[in-house]
Amino acid sequence: NEAVLFVRTLGLTIFYTWVTVRKHKVVETGIMAHYRAADSKREQFRRYLEKAGVLDTLTKVLVNLYEEPEKPNNALDFLKQHLGAAGPETADVEVLRLELTELRLKYEAVVEENKELKAKLAQFESSHEEKHGDSRDAHASH
């Protein structure tokens, strides 16, 4: 037996046509029509996610979780962490991390400089008072 199936779509209807041949003779033919319902919103949404690469990305992250030898205590945190790493903004995040590190170093340098300047000011004020006496005492004696 050799069967040949032809499928043709016309609008929302799918036509299946077949021919069965036995010993070079047609023994059966048939046609069947199947009405295909308009795409549901769910199917449209699935295609949207597929086109955007969401399904592929989610699948990869879930496979990574599956292949983890020691499963994390919080699977949701694992997914969030790995989805964030998989996104196109990873470079932006890295730039921001470097900038944050640089700003922290600058902040620490400014805090240290502030301490040094306060110490110098205190030293200057005490040396000034020793040379000129307390101005409040001078005014009180007059």
PDB file of C-alpha atoms in Angstrom:
ATOM      1  CA  ASN A   1       0.000   0.000   0.000  1.00  0.00           C
ATOM      2  CA  GLU A   2       1.155   3.466  -0.803  1.00  0.00           C
ATOM      3  CA  ALA A   3      -0.828   6.418   0.436  1.00  0.00           C
ATOM      4  CA  VAL A   4      -0.404  10.006  -0.655  1.00  0.00           C
ATOM      5  CA  LEU A   5      -1.876  12.795   1.388  1.00  0.00           C
ATOM      6  CA  PHE A   6      -2.489  16.280   0.068  1.00  0.00           C
ATOM      7  CA  VAL A   7      -3.267  19.129   2.429  1.00  0.00           C
ATOM      8  CA  ARG A   8      -4.627  22.442   1.226  1.00  0.00           C
ATOM      9  CA  THR A   9      -5.747  25.434   3.224  1.00  0.00           C
ATOM     10  CA  LEU A  10      -8.432  27.730   1.950  1.00  0.00           C
ATOM     11  CA  GLY A  11      -9.324  30.521   4.343  1.00  0.00           C
ATOM     12  CA  LEU A  12     -10.174  28.957   7.679  1.00  0.00           C
ATOM     13  CA  THR A  13     -10.810  25.514   6.173  1.00  0.00           C
ATOM     14  CA  ILE A  14      -8.193  22.794   5.777  1.00  0.00           C
ATOM     15  CA  PHE A  15      -8.860  20.185   3.075  1.00  0.00           C
ATOM     16  CA  TYR A  16      -7.239  16.759   3.367  1.00  0.00           C
ATOM     17  CA  THR A  17      -7.235  14.648   0.218  1.00  0.00           C
ATOM     18  CA  TRP A  18      -5.740  11.190   0.042  1.00  0.00           C
ATOM     19  CA  VAL A  19      -5.209   8.462  -2.438  1.00  0.00           C
ATOM     20  CA  THR A  20      -4.298   4.866  -1.543  1.00  0.00           C
ATOM     21  CA  VAL A  21      -2.645   2.811  -4.235  1.00  0.00           C
ATOM     22  CA  ARG A  22      -2.179  -0.969  -4.125  1.00  0.00           C
ATOM     23  CA  LYS A  23      -0.254  -2.753  -6.893  1.00  0.00           C
ATOM     24  CA  HIS A  24      -0.420   0.304  -9.122  1.00  0.00           C
ATOM     25  CA  LYS A  25      -4.200   0.556  -8.778  1.00  0.00           C
ATOM     26  CA  VAL A  26      -6.120   3.228  -6.920  1.00  0.00           C
ATOM     27  CA  VAL A  27      -8.056   1.445  -4.197  1.00  0.00           C
ATOM     28  CA  GLU A  28      -9.267   4.351  -2.144  1.00  0.00           C
ATOM     29  CA  THR A  29      -9.647   8.097  -2.392  1.00  0.00           C
ATOM     30  CA  GLY A  30     -11.004  10.506   0.094  1.00  0.00           C
ATOM     31  CA  ILE A  31     -11.473  14.090   0.995  1.00  0.00           C
ATOM     32  CA  MET A  32     -12.102  15.612   4.349  1.00  0.00           C
ATOM     33  CA  ALA A  33     -12.615  19.234   5.335  1.00  0.00           C
ATOM     34  CA  HIS A  34     -11.769  20.578   8.733  1.00  0.00           C
ATOM     35  CA  TYR A  35     -12.857  24.024   9.813  1.00  0.00           C
ATOM     36  CA  ARG A  36     -10.030  25.756  11.643  1.00  0.00           C
ATOM     37  CA  ALA A  37     -11.206  28.192  14.285  1.00  0.00           C
ATOM     38  CA  ALA A  38      -9.675  31.643  14.237  1.00  0.00           C
ATOM     39  CA  ASP A  39      -6.532  31.861  16.361  1.00  0.00           C
ATOM     40  CA  SER A  40      -7.354  32.269  19.989  1.00  0.00           C
ATOM     41  CA  LYS A  41      -5.875  35.060  22.041  1.00  0.00           C
ATOM     42  CA  ARG A  42      -3.812  32.447  23.875  1.00  0.00           C
ATOM     43  CA  GLU A  43      -2.236  31.245  20.622  1.00  0.00           C
ATOM     44  CA  GLN A  44      -1.576  34.827  19.492  1.00  0.00           C
ATOM     45  CA  PHE A  45       0.114  35.538  22.826  1.00  0.00           C
ATOM     46  CA  ARG A  46       2.203  32.361  22.526  1.00  0.00           C
ATOM     47  CA  ARG A  47       3.399  33.419  19.058  1.00  0.00           C
ATOM     48  CA  TYR A  48       4.187  36.910  20.394  1.00  0.00           C
ATOM     49  CA  LEU A  49       6.326  35.410  23.201  1.00  0.00           C
ATOM     50  CA  GLU A  50       8.026  33.102  20.728  1.00  0.00           C
ATOM     51  CA  LYS A  51       8.861  35.924  18.296  1.00  0.00           C
ATOM     52  CA  ALA A  52      10.221  38.076  21.135  1.00  0.00           C
ATOM     53  CA  GLY A  53      12.545  35.264  22.252  1.00  0.00           C
ATOM     54  CA  VAL A  54      10.869  34.971  25.645  1.00  0.00           C
ATOM     55  CA  LEU A  55      10.057  31.261  25.338  1.00  0.00           C
ATOM     56  CA  ASP A  56      13.606  30.448  24.254  1.00  0.00           C
ATOM     57  CA  THR A  57      15.137  32.465  27.099  1.00  0.00           C
ATOM     58  CA  LEU A  58      12.819  30.952  29.719  1.00  0.00           C
ATOM     59  CA  THR A  59      13.563  27.465  28.417  1.00  0.00           C
ATOM     60  CA  LYS A  60      17.318  28.060  28.661  1.00  0.00           C
ATOM     61  CA  VAL A  61      17.059  29.374  32.233  1.00  0.00           C
ATOM     62  CA  LEU A  62      14.840  26.464  33.290  1.00  0.00           C
ATOM     63  CA  VAL A  63      17.284  24.006  31.704  1.00  0.00           C
ATOM     64  CA  ASN A  64      20.112  25.688  33.654  1.00  0.00           C
ATOM     65  CA  LEU A  65      18.097  25.240  36.856  1.00  0.00           C
ATOM     66  CA  TYR A  66      17.374  21.605  35.978  1.00  0.00           C
ATOM     67  CA  GLU A  67      21.066  20.947  35.317  1.00  0.00           C
ATOM     68  CA  GLU A  68      22.198  22.598  38.582  1.00  0.00           C
ATOM     69  CA  PRO A  69      23.853  19.812  40.608  1.00  0.00           C
ATOM     70  CA  GLU A  70      22.787  21.435  43.883  1.00  0.00           C
ATOM     71  CA  LYS A  71      19.359  22.971  43.571  1.00  0.00           C
ATOM     72  CA  PRO A  72      19.123  26.467  45.099  1.00  0.00           C
ATOM     73  CA  ASN A  73      16.894  26.979  48.129  1.00  0.00           C
ATOM     74  CA  ASN A  74      14.946  29.667  46.288  1.00  0.00           C
ATOM     75  CA  ALA A  75      14.237  28.696  42.685  1.00  0.00           C
ATOM     76  CA  LEU A  76      12.526  32.023  41.982  1.00  0.00           C
ATOM     77  CA  ASP A  77      15.658  33.969  42.989  1.00  0.00           C
ATOM     78  CA  PHE A  78      17.684  31.683  40.724  1.00  0.00           C
ATOM     79  CA  LEU A  79      15.364  32.469  37.806  1.00  0.00           C
ATOM     80  CA  LYS A  80      15.441  36.223  38.496  1.00  0.00           C
ATOM     81  CA  GLN A  81      19.226  36.226  38.726  1.00  0.00           C
ATOM     82  CA  HIS A  82      19.694  34.246  35.521  1.00  0.00           C
ATOM     83  CA  LEU A  83      17.033  36.102  33.584  1.00  0.00           C
ATOM     84  CA  GLY A  84      18.710  39.370  34.506  1.00  0.00           C
ATOM     85  CA  ALA A  85      22.044  38.012  33.312  1.00  0.00           C
ATOM     86  CA  ALA A  86      20.529  36.864  30.058  1.00  0.00           C
ATOM     87  CA  GLY A  87      19.042  40.240  29.132  1.00  0.00           C
ATOM     88  CA  PRO A  88      20.503  42.768  26.699  1.00  0.00           C
ATOM     89  CA  GLU A  89      21.022  45.289  29.503  1.00  0.00           C
ATOM     90  CA  THR A  90      23.814  43.255  31.116  1.00  0.00           C
ATOM     91  CA  ALA A  91      26.423  45.638  29.707  1.00  0.00           C
ATOM     92  CA  ASP A  92      24.532  48.607  31.181  1.00  0.00           C
ATOM     93  CA  VAL A  93      24.429  46.911  34.571  1.00  0.00           C
ATOM     94  CA  GLU A  94      28.176  46.242  34.415  1.00  0.00           C
ATOM     95  CA  VAL A  95      28.869  49.900  33.541  1.00  0.00           C
ATOM     96  CA  LEU A  96      26.720  50.995  36.488  1.00  0.00           C
ATOM     97  CA  ARG A  97      28.550  48.601  38.829  1.00  0.00           C
ATOM     98  CA  LEU A  98      31.909  50.009  37.756  1.00  0.00           C
ATOM     99  CA  GLU A  99      30.610  53.551  38.180  1.00  0.00           C
ATOM    100  CA  LEU A 100      29.307  52.674  41.647  1.00  0.00           C
ATOM    101  CA  THR A 101      32.683  51.239  42.656  1.00  0.00           C
ATOM    102  CA  GLU A 102      34.446  54.344  41.349  1.00  0.00           C
ATOM    103  CA  LEU A 103      32.057  56.662  43.218  1.00  0.00           C
ATOM    104  CA  ARG A 104      32.508  54.688  46.444  1.00  0.00           C
ATOM    105  CA  LEU A 105      36.281  55.099  46.163  1.00  0.00           C
ATOM    106  CA  LYS A 106      35.883  58.839  45.550  1.00  0.00           C
ATOM    107  CA  TYR A 107      33.512  59.076  48.519  1.00  0.00           C
ATOM    108  CA  GLU A 108      36.006  57.326  50.797  1.00  0.00           C
ATOM    109  CA  ALA A 109      38.772  59.678  49.592  1.00  0.00           C
ATOM    110  CA  VAL A 110      36.581  62.745  50.277  1.00  0.00           C
ATOM    111  CA  VAL A 111      35.683  61.445  53.766  1.00  0.00           C
ATOM    112  CA  GLU A 112      39.392  60.919  54.520  1.00  0.00           C
ATOM    113  CA  GLU A 113      40.263  64.390  53.191  1.00  0.00           C
ATOM    114  CA  ASN A 114      37.460  65.873  55.323  1.00  0.00           C
ATOM    115  CA  LYS A 115      38.919  64.219  58.444  1.00  0.00           C
ATOM    116  CA  GLU A 116      42.372  65.598  57.624  1.00  0.00           C
ATOM    117  CA  LEU A 117      41.015  69.101  57.034  1.00  0.00           C
ATOM    118  CA  LYS A 118      39.034  69.024  60.284  1.00  0.00           C
ATOM    119  CA  ALA A 119      42.190  67.970  62.144  1.00  0.00           C
ATOM    120  CA  LYS A 120      44.199  70.799  60.494  1.00  0.00           C
ATOM    121  CA  LEU A 121      41.443  73.302  61.336  1.00  0.00           C
ATOM    122  CA  ALA A 122      41.356  72.177  64.953  1.00  0.00           C
ATOM    123  CA  GLN A 123      45.164  72.458  65.085  1.00  0.00           C
ATOM    124  CA  PHE A 124      45.059  75.940  63.522  1.00  0.00           C
ATOM    125  CA  GLU A 125      42.330  77.122  65.899  1.00  0.00           C
ATOM    126  CA  SER A 126      44.202  75.890  68.985  1.00  0.00           C
ATOM    127  CA  SER A 127      47.482  77.469  67.779  1.00  0.00           C
ATOM    128  CA  HIS A 128      45.669  80.730  67.012  1.00  0.00           C
ATOM    129  CA  GLU A 129      44.127  80.798  70.500  1.00  0.00           C
ATOM    130  CA  GLU A 130      47.542  80.221  72.097  1.00  0.00           C
ATOM    131  CA  LYS A 131      49.110  83.136  70.177  1.00  0.00           C
ATOM    132  CA  HIS A 132      46.268  85.621  70.573  1.00  0.00           C
ATOM    133  CA  GLY A 133      44.624  84.412  73.740  1.00  0.00           C
ATOM    134  CA  ASP A 134      40.943  83.798  73.987  1.00  0.00           C
ATOM    135  CA  SER A 135      39.284  86.877  72.488  1.00  0.00           C
ATOM    136  CA  ARG A 136      36.369  86.437  74.883  1.00  0.00           C
ATOM    137  CA  ASP A 137      38.739  86.853  77.859  1.00  0.00           C
ATOM    138  CA  ALA A 138      40.231  90.003  76.316  1.00  0.00           C
ATOM    139  CA  HIS A 139      36.817  91.572  75.849  1.00  0.00           C
ATOM    140  CA  ALA A 140      35.704  90.616  79.346  1.00  0.00           C
ATOM    141  CA  SER A 141      38.642  92.343  81.007  1.00  0.00           C
ATOM    142  CA  HIS A 142      37.951  95.680  79.280  1.00  0.00           C
TER     143      HIS A 142
END
